[in-house]
CSV table of N, CA and C in Angstrom, one decimal:
chain,number,residue,atom,x,y,z
A,1,MET,N,34.7,-20.7,-4.6
A,1,MET,CA,34.4,-19.5,-4.2
A,1,MET,C,34.5,-18.0,-4.9
A,2,ARG,N,35.2,-18.3,-6.2
A,2,ARG,CA,34.9,-17.4,-7.2
A,2,ARG,C,33.7,-17.3,-7.6
A,3,ARG,N,33.0,-18.5,-8.0
A,3,ARG,CA,31.8,-18.4,-8.7
A,3,ARG,C,30.9,-17.7,-7.7
A,4,ILE,N,30.9,-18.3,-6.5
A,4,ILE,CA,29.8,-17.5,-5.5
A,4,ILE,C,30.1,-16.1,-5.2
A,5,ASP,N,31.2,-15.6,-5.2
A,5,ASP,CA,31.7,-14.3,-5.2
A,5,ASP,C,30.9,-13.6,-6.5
A,6,ALA,N,31.2,-14.0,-7.6
A,6,ALA,CA,30.4,-13.4,-8.9
A,6,ALA,C,29.1,-13.2,-8.7
A,7,LEU,N,28.2,-14.3,-8.0
A,7,LEU,CA,26.7,-14.1,-7.9
A,7,LEU,C,26.6,-13.1,-6.7
A,8,PHE,N,27.5,-12.9,-5.7
A,8,PHE,CA,27.2,-11.8,-4.9
A,8,PHE,C,27.5,-10.6,-5.4
A,9,ALA,N,28.4,-10.7,-6.4
A,9,ALA,CA,28.7,-9.1,-7.0
A,9,ALA,C,27.5,-8.8,-8.0
A,10,ILE,N,26.8,-9.6,-8.4
A,10,ILE,CA,25.3,-9.2,-9.2
A,10,ILE,C,24.4,-8.8,-8.1
A,11,GLU,N,24.5,-9.6,-7.3
A,11,GLU,CA,23.6,-9.1,-6.1
A,11,GLU,C,23.5,-7.7,-5.7
A,12,ARG,N,25.1,-7.4,-5.6
A,12,ARG,CA,25.2,-5.9,-5.0
A,12,ARG,C,24.9,-5.1,-6.1
A,13,SER,N,25.0,-5.5,-7.4
A,13,SER,CA,24.7,-4.5,-8.2
A,13,SER,C,23.2,-4.4,-8.6
A,14,ILE,N,22.5,-5.2,-8.1
A,14,ILE,CA,20.8,-5.1,-8.1
A,14,ILE,C,20.3,-4.6,-6.9
A,15,LEU,N,21.1,-4.5,-5.7
A,15,LEU,CA,20.7,-3.9,-4.5
A,15,LEU,C,19.6,-2.8,-4.6
A,16,GLY,N,18.3,-2.7,-3.9
A,16,GLY,CA,17.9,-1.8,-4.0
A,16,GLY,C,16.8,-1.6,-5.3
A,17,LYS,N,16.9,-2.3,-6.2
A,17,LYS,CA,15.9,-2.3,-7.4
A,17,LYS,C,14.7,-3.0,-7.3
A,18,SER,N,13.7,-3.0,-8.1
A,18,SER,CA,12.5,-3.8,-8.0
A,18,SER,C,12.6,-5.2,-8.0
A,19,ALA,N,11.6,-6.2,-7.6
A,19,ALA,CA,11.7,-7.6,-7.6
A,19,ALA,C,11.7,-7.8,-9.1
A,20,GLU,N,10.9,-7.1,-9.9
A,20,GLU,CA,11.1,-7.4,-11.3
A,20,GLU,C,12.3,-7.2,-12.0
A,21,GLU,N,12.8,-6.1,-11.7
A,21,GLU,CA,14.3,-5.7,-12.1
A,21,GLU,C,15.3,-6.8,-11.7
A,22,ARG,N,15.4,-7.2,-10.5
A,22,ARG,CA,16.1,-8.2,-9.9
A,22,ARG,C,16.2,-9.3,-10.6
A,23,LEU,N,15.0,-9.7,-10.8
A,23,LEU,CA,14.3,-11.0,-11.6
A,23,LEU,C,15.1,-11.1,-13.0
A,24,ALA,N,14.9,-10.1,-13.7
A,24,ALA,CA,15.3,-10.1,-15.2
A,24,ALA,C,17.2,-10.2,-15.2
A,25,VAL,N,17.6,-9.3,-14.3
A,25,VAL,CA,19.2,-9.5,-14.2
A,25,VAL,C,19.6,-10.9,-13.7
A,26,ARG,N,18.9,-11.3,-12.7
A,26,ARG,CA,19.3,-12.8,-12.4
A,26,ARG,C,19.1,-13.9,-13.5
A,27,GLN,N,18.0,-13.7,-14.2
A,27,GLN,CA,17.7,-14.7,-15.4
A,27,GLN,C,19.0,-14.6,-16.2
A,28,ALA,N,19.4,-13.1,-16.7
A,28,ALA,CA,20.3,-13.2,-17.6
A,28,ALA,C,21.6,-13.3,-17.3
A,29,SER,N,22.0,-13.0,-16.0
A,29,SER,CA,23.5,-13.0,-15.3
A,29,SER,C,23.6,-14.1,-14.4
A,30,SER,N,23.0,-14.5,-13.6
A,30,SER,CA,23.2,-15.2,-12.6
A,30,SER,C,22.8,-16.8,-13.0
A,31,ARG,N,22.0,-17.0,-13.7
A,31,ARG,CA,21.4,-18.4,-14.2
A,31,ARG,C,22.7,-19.0,-14.7
A,32,PRO,N,23.2,-18.3,-15.9
A,32,PRO,CA,24.3,-19.2,-16.6
A,32,PRO,C,25.4,-19.6,-15.4
A,33,LEU,N,25.6,-18.6,-14.5
A,33,LEU,CA,26.8,-18.9,-13.5
A,33,LEU,C,26.2,-20.0,-12.5
A,34,VAL,N,25.1,-20.1,-12.1
A,34,VAL,CA,24.5,-21.2,-11.2
A,34,VAL,C,24.5,-22.3,-12.0
A,35,ASP,N,24.0,-22.4,-13.3
A,35,ASP,CA,24.2,-23.8,-13.9
A,35,ASP,C,25.6,-24.4,-14.1
A,36,ALA,N,26.6,-23.3,-14.4
A,36,ALA,CA,27.9,-23.7,-14.6
A,36,ALA,C,28.4,-24.2,-13.3
A,37,LEU,N,28.0,-23.7,-12.2
A,37,LEU,CA,28.5,-24.0,-10.9
A,37,LEU,C,27.7,-25.5,-10.5
A,38,GLU,N,26.6,-25.6,-10.9
A,38,GLU,CA,26.0,-27.1,-10.7
A,38,GLU,C,26.9,-28.3,-11.4
A,39,ILE,N,27.2,-27.6,-12.5
A,39,ILE,CA,28.1,-28.7,-13.6
A,39,ILE,C,29.5,-28.9,-13.1
A,40,HIS,N,29.9,-28.0,-12.4
A,40,HIS,CA,31.3,-28.2,-11.9
A,40,HIS,C,31.2,-29.0,-10.5
A,41,LEU,N,30.3,-28.5,-9.5
A,41,LEU,CA,30.3,-29.4,-8.5
A,41,LEU,C,30.0,-30.8,-8.8
A,42,ARG,N,29.3,-31.1,-9.8
A,42,ARG,CA,29.0,-32.7,-10.2
A,42,ARG,C,30.2,-33.3,-10.8
A,43,GLU,N,30.8,-32.4,-11.3
A,43,GLU,CA,32.1,-33.2,-12.0
A,43,GLU,C,33.2,-33.5,-10.9
A,44,GLN,N,33.3,-32.1,-10.0
A,44,GLN,CA,34.2,-32.6,-9.0
A,44,GLN,C,33.8,-33.7,-7.9
A,45,LEU,N,32.4,-33.8,-7.6
A,45,LEU,CA,32.1,-34.9,-7.0
A,45,LEU,C,32.5,-36.3,-7.5
A,46,ALA,N,32.4,-36.3,-8.8
A,46,ALA,CA,32.6,-37.6,-9.5
A,46,ALA,C,34.0,-38.1,-9.2
A,47,LYS,N,35.1,-37.0,-8.9
A,47,LYS,CA,36.6,-37.3,-8.6
A,47,LYS,C,36.8,-37.5,-7.3
A,48,LEU,N,35.7,-37.5,-6.3
A,48,LEU,CA,36.3,-37.5,-5.0
A,48,LEU,C,35.6,-38.9,-4.5
A,49,SER,N,36.2,-39.2,-3.4
A,49,SER,CA,35.8,-40.4,-3.0
A,49,SER,C,34.3,-40.1,-2.0
A,50,ARG,N,33.5,-41.0,-1.5
A,50,ARG,CA,32.4,-40.6,-1.0
A,50,ARG,C,32.5,-39.9,0.4
A,51,GLY,N,33.6,-40.4,1.0
A,51,GLY,CA,34.0,-40.3,2.5
A,51,GLY,C,34.7,-38.7,2.6
A,52,HIS,N,35.0,-38.5,1.6
A,52,HIS,CA,36.0,-37.2,1.5
A,52,HIS,C,35.1,-35.9,2.1
A,53,ASP,N,35.6,-35.1,2.9
A,53,ASP,CA,35.0,-34.1,3.4
A,53,ASP,C,34.4,-32.9,2.2
A,54,LEU,N,35.2,-32.7,1.2
A,54,LEU,CA,34.7,-31.9,0.3
A,54,LEU,C,33.3,-32.5,-0.5
A,55,ALA,N,33.6,-34.0,-0.6
A,55,ALA,CA,32.5,-34.3,-1.3
A,55,ALA,C,31.2,-34.4,-0.4
A,56,LYS,N,31.2,-34.4,0.8
A,56,LYS,CA,30.3,-34.3,1.8
A,56,LYS,C,29.6,-33.0,2.0
A,57,ALA,N,30.6,-31.9,1.8
A,57,ALA,CA,30.1,-30.4,1.5
A,57,ALA,C,29.3,-30.3,0.1
A,58,ILE,N,30.0,-31.0,-0.9
A,58,ILE,CA,29.1,-30.7,-2.2
A,58,ILE,C,27.6,-31.5,-2.3
A,59,GLN,N,27.7,-32.7,-1.7
A,59,GLN,CA,26.4,-33.7,-1.5
A,59,GLN,C,25.3,-32.8,-0.7
A,60,TYR,N,25.8,-32.1,0.4
A,60,TYR,CA,24.9,-31.3,1.3
A,60,TYR,C,24.3,-30.2,0.2
A,61,MET,N,25.2,-29.3,-0.5
A,61,MET,CA,24.6,-28.4,-1.3
A,61,MET,C,23.6,-28.8,-2.4
A,62,LEU,N,24.1,-30.2,-3.2
A,62,LEU,CA,23.1,-30.6,-4.2
A,62,LEU,C,21.9,-31.0,-3.7
A,63,LYS,N,22.0,-31.6,-2.5
A,63,LYS,CA,20.6,-32.2,-2.0
A,63,LYS,C,19.5,-30.7,-1.7
A,64,ARG,N,20.4,-29.6,-1.6
A,64,ARG,CA,19.5,-28.4,-1.1
A,64,ARG,C,19.5,-27.5,-2.5
A,65,TRP,N,19.6,-28.0,-3.6
A,65,TRP,CA,19.8,-27.1,-5.0
A,65,TRP,C,18.6,-26.3,-5.1
A,66,PRO,N,17.3,-27.0,-5.0
A,66,PRO,CA,15.9,-26.1,-5.4
A,66,PRO,C,16.0,-25.0,-4.3
A,67,ALA,N,16.4,-25.1,-3.2
A,67,ALA,CA,16.3,-24.0,-2.1
A,67,ALA,C,17.2,-22.9,-2.5
A,68,PHE,N,18.6,-23.5,-2.9
A,68,PHE,CA,19.8,-22.4,-3.3
A,68,PHE,C,19.3,-21.7,-4.4
A,69,THR,N,18.7,-22.2,-5.6
A,69,THR,CA,18.3,-21.8,-6.7
A,69,THR,C,16.8,-20.8,-6.8
A,70,LEU,N,16.4,-20.8,-5.6
A,70,LEU,CA,15.0,-20.2,-5.5
A,70,LEU,C,15.3,-18.8,-6.0
A,71,PHE,N,16.3,-18.2,-5.7
A,71,PHE,CA,16.4,-16.9,-6.0
A,71,PHE,C,16.2,-16.3,-7.3
A,72,LEU,N,16.6,-17.5,-8.2
A,72,LEU,CA,16.6,-17.3,-9.7
A,72,LEU,C,15.1,-17.0,-10.3
A,73,ASP,N,14.2,-17.9,-9.5
A,73,ASP,CA,12.9,-17.8,-10.2
A,73,ASP,C,11.9,-16.5,-9.6
A,74,ASP,N,12.4,-15.9,-8.4
A,74,ASP,CA,11.8,-15.0,-7.6
A,74,ASP,C,12.4,-13.9,-7.3
A,75,GLY,N,12.1,-12.8,-7.8
A,75,GLY,CA,12.9,-11.4,-7.6
A,75,GLY,C,12.9,-11.0,-5.9
A,76,ARG,N,12.0,-11.7,-5.2
A,76,ARG,CA,12.0,-11.2,-3.8
A,76,ARG,C,12.8,-12.0,-2.9
A,77,VAL,N,13.5,-13.0,-3.1
A,77,VAL,CA,13.9,-13.8,-2.6
A,77,VAL,C,15.6,-13.3,-2.5
A,78,CYS,N,16.0,-13.3,-1.5
A,78,CYS,CA,17.5,-13.0,-1.2
A,78,CYS,C,18.5,-14.1,-1.6
A,79,LEU,N,19.4,-13.9,-2.1
A,79,LEU,CA,20.7,-15.0,-2.3
A,79,LEU,C,21.1,-15.5,-0.9
A,80,SER,N,21.0,-14.8,-0.1
A,80,SER,CA,21.7,-15.1,1.4
A,80,SER,C,20.5,-14.8,2.4
A,81,ASN,N,20.7,-15.5,3.4
A,81,ASN,CA,19.5,-15.5,4.6
A,81,ASN,C,19.9,-14.5,5.6
A,82,ASN,N,21.0,-13.2,5.2
A,82,ASN,CA,21.5,-12.4,6.3
A,82,ASN,C,20.5,-11.7,6.6
A,83,ALA,N,19.4,-11.1,6.0
A,83,ALA,CA,18.4,-10.1,6.6
A,83,ALA,C,17.8,-11.0,7.5
A,84,ALA,N,17.3,-12.5,7.5
A,84,ALA,CA,16.5,-13.0,8.2
A,84,ALA,C,17.4,-13.2,9.5
A,85,GLU,N,18.9,-13.6,9.4
A,85,GLU,CA,19.5,-13.7,10.5
A,85,GLU,C,19.8,-12.6,11.5
A,86,ARG,N,20.0,-11.2,10.5
A,86,ARG,CA,19.7,-10.0,11.3
A,86,ARG,C,18.6,-9.7,12.1
A,87,GLY,N,17.4,-10.1,11.5
A,87,GLY,CA,16.1,-9.7,12.2
A,87,GLY,C,15.9,-10.7,13.6
A,88,LEU,N,16.6,-11.8,13.5
A,88,LEU,CA,16.5,-12.8,14.7
A,88,LEU,C,17.6,-12.4,15.6
A,89,ARG,N,18.5,-11.8,15.3
A,89,ARG,CA,19.6,-11.6,16.4
A,89,ARG,C,19.3,-11.0,17.9
A,90,GLY,N,18.3,-10.0,17.6
A,90,GLY,CA,17.7,-9.7,18.9
A,90,GLY,C,17.1,-10.9,19.7
A,91,ILE,N,16.5,-11.8,19.4
A,91,ILE,CA,15.9,-12.9,19.9
A,91,ILE,C,16.9,-13.8,20.5
A,92,ALA,N,17.8,-13.9,19.8
A,92,ALA,CA,19.1,-14.9,20.2
A,92,ALA,C,19.9,-14.2,21.1
A,93,LEU,N,20.2,-12.9,21.4
A,93,LEU,CA,20.8,-12.2,22.3
A,93,LEU,C,20.0,-12.1,23.6
A,94,GLY,N,18.8,-12.0,23.5
A,94,GLY,CA,17.9,-12.0,24.7
A,94,GLY,C,17.6,-13.5,25.1
A,95,ARG,N,17.9,-14.2,24.9
A,95,ARG,CA,17.5,-15.8,24.8
A,95,ARG,C,17.6,-16.1,26.4
A,96,LYS,N,18.8,-15.7,27.1
A,96,LYS,CA,18.9,-16.1,28.3
A,96,LYS,C,17.8,-15.6,29.3
A,97,ARG,N,17.6,-14.5,29.1
A,97,ARG,CA,16.5,-13.7,29.8
A,97,ARG,C,15.2,-14.0,29.5
A,98,ARG,N,14.9,-14.5,28.4
A,98,ARG,CA,13.6,-15.1,28.1
A,98,ARG,C,13.6,-16.7,28.1
A,99,LEU,N,14.5,-17.4,28.8
A,99,LEU,CA,14.6,-18.7,28.6
A,99,LEU,C,13.2,-19.5,29.1
A,100,PHE,N,12.7,-18.8,30.0
A,100,PHE,CA,11.3,-19.6,30.7
A,100,PHE,C,10.2,-18.7,30.4
A,101,CYS,N,9.4,-18.9,29.3
A,101,CYS,CA,8.4,-18.3,29.0
A,101,CYS,C,6.9,-18.4,29.7
A,102,GLY,N,7.3,-19.3,30.7
A,102,GLY,CA,6.3,-19.8,31.5
A,102,GLY,C,5.6,-21.0,31.2
A,103,SER,N,5.5,-21.2,30.0
A,103,SER,CA,4.7,-22.6,29.5
A,103,SER,C,5.2,-22.7,27.9
A,104,ASP,N,4.7,-23.8,27.6
A,104,ASP,CA,4.8,-24.0,26.2
A,104,ASP,C,3.9,-23.0,25.4
A,105,ARG,N,2.8,-22.8,25.7
A,105,ARG,CA,1.9,-21.8,25.1
A,105,ARG,C,2.6,-20.4,25.3
A,106,GLY,N,3.2,-20.0,26.4
A,106,GLY,CA,3.8,-18.8,26.3
A,106,GLY,C,4.7,-18.6,25.4
A,107,GLY,N,5.7,-19.8,25.2
A,107,GLY,CA,6.7,-19.7,24.4
A,107,GLY,C,6.2,-19.6,22.6
A,108,GLN,N,5.1,-20.2,22.4
A,108,GLN,CA,4.5,-20.1,21.2
A,108,GLN,C,3.8,-18.7,21.0
A,109,ARG,N,3.3,-18.1,22.0
A,109,ARG,CA,2.9,-16.5,21.5
A,109,ARG,C,3.8,-15.9,21.7
A,110,ALA,N,5.0,-16.0,22.2
A,110,ALA,CA,6.4,-15.1,22.1
A,110,ALA,C,6.9,-15.3,20.5
A,111,ALA,N,6.9,-16.5,20.1
A,111,ALA,CA,7.5,-16.7,18.9
A,111,ALA,C,6.4,-16.2,17.9
A,112,ALA,N,5.2,-16.1,18.1
A,112,ALA,CA,4.4,-15.3,17.1
A,112,ALA,C,4.6,-14.0,17.2
A,113,MET,N,4.7,-13.4,18.4
A,113,MET,CA,4.9,-12.0,18.5
A,113,MET,C,6.4,-11.4,17.8
A,114,TYR,N,7.3,-12.1,17.9
A,114,TYR,CA,8.5,-12.1,17.5
A,114,TYR,C,8.4,-12.3,16.0
A,115,SER,N,7.6,-13.0,15.4
A,115,SER,CA,7.3,-12.9,14.0
A,115,SER,C,6.8,-11.9,13.5
A,116,LEU,N,5.8,-11.5,14.2
A,116,LEU,CA,4.8,-10.1,13.7
A,116,LEU,C,5.8,-8.8,13.8
A,117,ILE,N,6.5,-8.8,14.6
A,117,ILE,CA,7.3,-7.5,15.1
A,117,ILE,C,8.5,-7.6,14.0
A,118,VAL,N,9.0,-8.6,13.6
A,118,VAL,CA,10.3,-8.8,12.7
A,118,VAL,C,9.5,-8.4,11.2
A,119,THR,N,8.5,-9.0,11.1
A,119,THR,CA,7.7,-9.0,9.7
A,119,THR,C,7.2,-7.1,9.4
A,120,ALA,N,7.1,-6.7,10.4
A,120,ALA,CA,6.6,-5.2,10.6
A,120,ALA,C,7.9,-4.6,10.3
A,121,LYS,N,8.8,-4.8,10.9
A,121,LYS,CA,10.1,-4.1,10.5
A,121,LYS,C,10.8,-4.3,9.1
A,122,MET,N,10.4,-5.7,8.8
A,122,MET,CA,11.0,-5.8,7.3
A,122,MET,C,10.3,-5.0,6.2
A,123,ASN,N,9.1,-4.9,6.7
A,123,ASN,CA,8.3,-3.7,5.8
A,123,ASN,C,8.5,-2.6,6.0
A,124,GLY,N,9.0,-2.1,6.8
A,124,GLY,CA,9.4,-0.9,6.9
A,124,GLY,C,8.3,-0.1,8.1
A,125,VAL,N,7.6,-0.9,8.8
A,125,VAL,CA,6.6,-0.4,9.5
A,125,VAL,C,6.9,-0.2,11.0
A,126,ASP,N,6.7,0.8,11.7
A,126,ASP,CA,6.9,0.8,13.3
A,126,ASP,C,6.1,-0.2,13.9
A,127,PRO,N,6.9,-1.2,14.5
A,127,PRO,CA,6.0,-2.3,15.0
A,127,PRO,C,5.2,-1.8,16.2
A,128,GLN,N,5.4,-1.0,17.1
A,128,GLN,CA,4.5,-0.4,18.1
A,128,GLN,C,3.3,0.4,17.6
A,129,ALA,N,3.6,1.1,16.7
A,129,ALA,CA,2.5,1.8,15.9
A,129,ALA,C,1.7,1.0,15.3
A,130,TRP,N,2.1,0.0,14.3
A,130,TRP,CA,1.2,-0.9,14.0
A,130,TRP,C,0.3,-2.0,14.6
A,131,LEU,N,1.1,-2.4,15.8
A,131,LEU,CA,0.2,-3.4,16.7
A,131,LEU,C,-0.9,-2.4,17.5
A,132,THR,N,-0.2,-1.3,17.9
A,132,THR,CA,-1.3,-0.4,18.6
A,132,THR,C,-2.5,-0.2,17.8
A,133,ASP,N,-2.3,0.2,16.5
A,133,ASP,CA,-3.4,0.6,15.5
A,133,ASP,C,-4.2,-0.7,15.3
A,134,VAL,N,-3.6,-1.7,15.1
A,134,VAL,CA,-4.4,-3.3,14.7
A,134,VAL,C,-5.2,-3.7,15.9
A,135,LEU,N,-4.5,-3.6,17.0
A,135,LEU,CA,-5.4,-4.0,18.0
A,135,LEU,C,-6.4,-3.2,18.4
A,136,ALA,N,-6.5,-1.8,18.2
A,136,ALA,CA,-7.6,-1.1,18.4
A,136,ALA,C,-8.6,-1.3,17.2
A,137,ARG,N,-8.2,-1.8,16.1
A,137,ARG,CA,-9.3,-1.8,15.1
A,137,ARG,C,-9.8,-3.2,14.7
A,138,ILE,N,-9.2,-4.3,15.2
A,138,ILE,CA,-9.4,-5.7,14.6
A,138,ILE,C,-10.5,-6.0,15.0
A,139,ALA,N,-11.1,-5.5,16.2
A,139,ALA,CA,-12.6,-6.3,16.7
A,139,ALA,C,-13.6,-5.7,15.5
A,140,ALA,N,-13.5,-4.6,15.2
A,140,ALA,CA,-14.7,-3.9,14.1
A,140,ALA,C,-14.1,-4.1,12.8
A,141,HIS,N,-13.1,-4.7,12.6
A,141,HIS,CA,-13.0,-4.8,11.0
A,141,HIS,C,-13.4,-5.9,10.5
A,142,PRO,N,-13.8,-5.9,9.3
A,142,PRO,CA,-14.5,-6.8,8.3
A,142,PRO,C,-13.6,-8.1,8.4
A,143,ALA,N,-14.0,-9.5,8.6
A,143,ALA,CA,-13.1,-10.3,8.6
A,143,ALA,C,-12.6,-10.7,7.1
A,144,HIS,N,-13.4,-10.5,6.1
A,144,HIS,CA,-13.0,-10.7,5.0
A,144,HIS,C,-12.1,-9.6,4.4
A,145,ARG,N,-11.4,-8.7,5.2
A,145,ARG,CA,-10.9,-7.7,4.5
A,145,ARG,C,-9.5,-7.7,5.9
A,146,LEU,N,-9.4,-8.7,6.5
A,146,LEU,CA,-8.1,-8.7,7.4
A,146,LEU,C,-6.8,-8.5,6.8
A,147,ASP,N,-6.7,-9.1,5.6
A,147,ASP,CA,-5.4,-8.8,5.0
A,147,ASP,C,-5.0,-7.5,4.8
A,148,GLU,N,-5.9,-6.5,4.9
A,148,GLU,CA,-5.6,-5.0,5.0
A,148,GLU,C,-4.7,-4.7,6.3
A,149,LEU,N,-4.9,-5.4,7.4
A,149,LEU,CA,-4.1,-5.2,8.6
A,149,LEU,C,-2.7,-5.8,8.6
A,150,LEU,N,-2.4,-6.5,7.6
A,150,LEU,CA,-1.1,-7.2,7.7
A,150,LEU,C,0.0,-6.2,7.5
A,151,PRO,N,1.4,-6.3,7.8
A,151,PRO,CA,2.2,-5.2,8.0
A,151,PRO,C,2.4,-4.7,6.4
A,152,TRP,N,2.6,-5.5,5.5
A,152,TRP,CA,3.0,-5.0,3.9
A,152,TRP,C,1.8,-4.4,3.6
A,153,ASN,N,0.4,-4.4,3.9
A,153,ASN,CA,-0.8,-3.7,3.5
A,153,ASN,C,-1.2,-2.6,4.3
A,154,TRP,N,-0.9,-2.7,5.6
A,154,TRP,CA,-1.3,-1.7,6.7
A,154,TRP,C,-0.9,-0.3,6.4
A,155,ARG,N,-2.0,0.4,6.8
A,155,ARG,CA,-2.2,2.1,6.9
A,155,ARG,C,-2.9,2.6,8.0
A,156,LYS,N,-2.2,3.6,8.7
A,156,LYS,CA,-2.8,4.0,9.8
A,156,LYS,C,-4.4,4.4,9.6
A,157,LYS,N,-5.3,4.3,10.6
A,157,LYS,CA,-6.7,4.7,10.4
A,157,LYS,C,-6.9,5.7,9.6
A,158,ASP,N,-6.2,6.9,10.0
A,158,ASP,CA,-6.3,8.3,9.5
A,158,ASP,C,-6.1,8.2,7.9
A,159,GLN,N,-4.8,7.4,7.7
A,159,GLN,CA,-4.4,7.2,6.3
A,159,GLN,C,-5.3,6.3,5.4
A,160,ALA,N,-5.8,5.4,6.1
A,160,ALA,CA,-6.7,4.4,5.1
A,160,ALA,C,-8.3,5.4,5.1
A,161,ALA,N,-8.6,5.9,5.9
A,161,ALA,CA,-9.8,6.8,5.8
A,161,ALA,C,-9.7,8.1,4.6
A,162,SER,N,-8.6,8.5,4.6
A,162,SER,CA,-8.0,9.5,3.5
A,162,SER,C,-8.0,8.9,2.2
A,163,ALA,N,-7.5,7.7,2.2
A,163,ALA,CA,-7.4,7.1,0.8
A,163,ALA,C,-8.7,6.7,0.6
A,164,LEU,N,-9.6,6.0,1.2
A,164,LEU,CA,-10.9,5.8,0.8
A,164,LEU,C,-11.7,7.0,0.3
A,165,ALA,N,-11.5,8.3,0.9
A,165,ALA,CA,-12.1,9.2,0.7
A,165,ALA,C,-11.7,9.9,-0.6
A,166,ALA,N,-10.5,9.5,-1.2
A,166,ALA,CA,-9.9,10.3,-2.3
A,166,ALA,C,-10.5,9.0,-3.3
């Protein structure tokens, strides 16, 4: 636990910094800790019987090691999935009210809409303003420039026009 706590302490120290800054700190500070953690886990695993609960937990983590260590190679990736879980909390809380979407297709549409709304929120974009603007513009928008309408690239029509004029 102390090793994991040390990793989270590093993450707290780089909170709010750019992806490049986070990556540099992670490479310098977190990678040695993660490498030492893997060695420690493998040493402990060798001392335990296969059926031991701790051995099962260690095996579980080691099987998922590439996913766990992804944050070391990409400054945009978080050490934990707390942000994603917070984003999905509203969906989980309203699950009983939306248990029946009418059909499988309705459920797929609802999932796509939730994904779009949470993506907009995670990019600091008002989902209602974004959806209203995109739905009004998408039919006349050039297909080869649809990426401009994604939440992380989106600008309101008047903002986009003034940016082009400048």
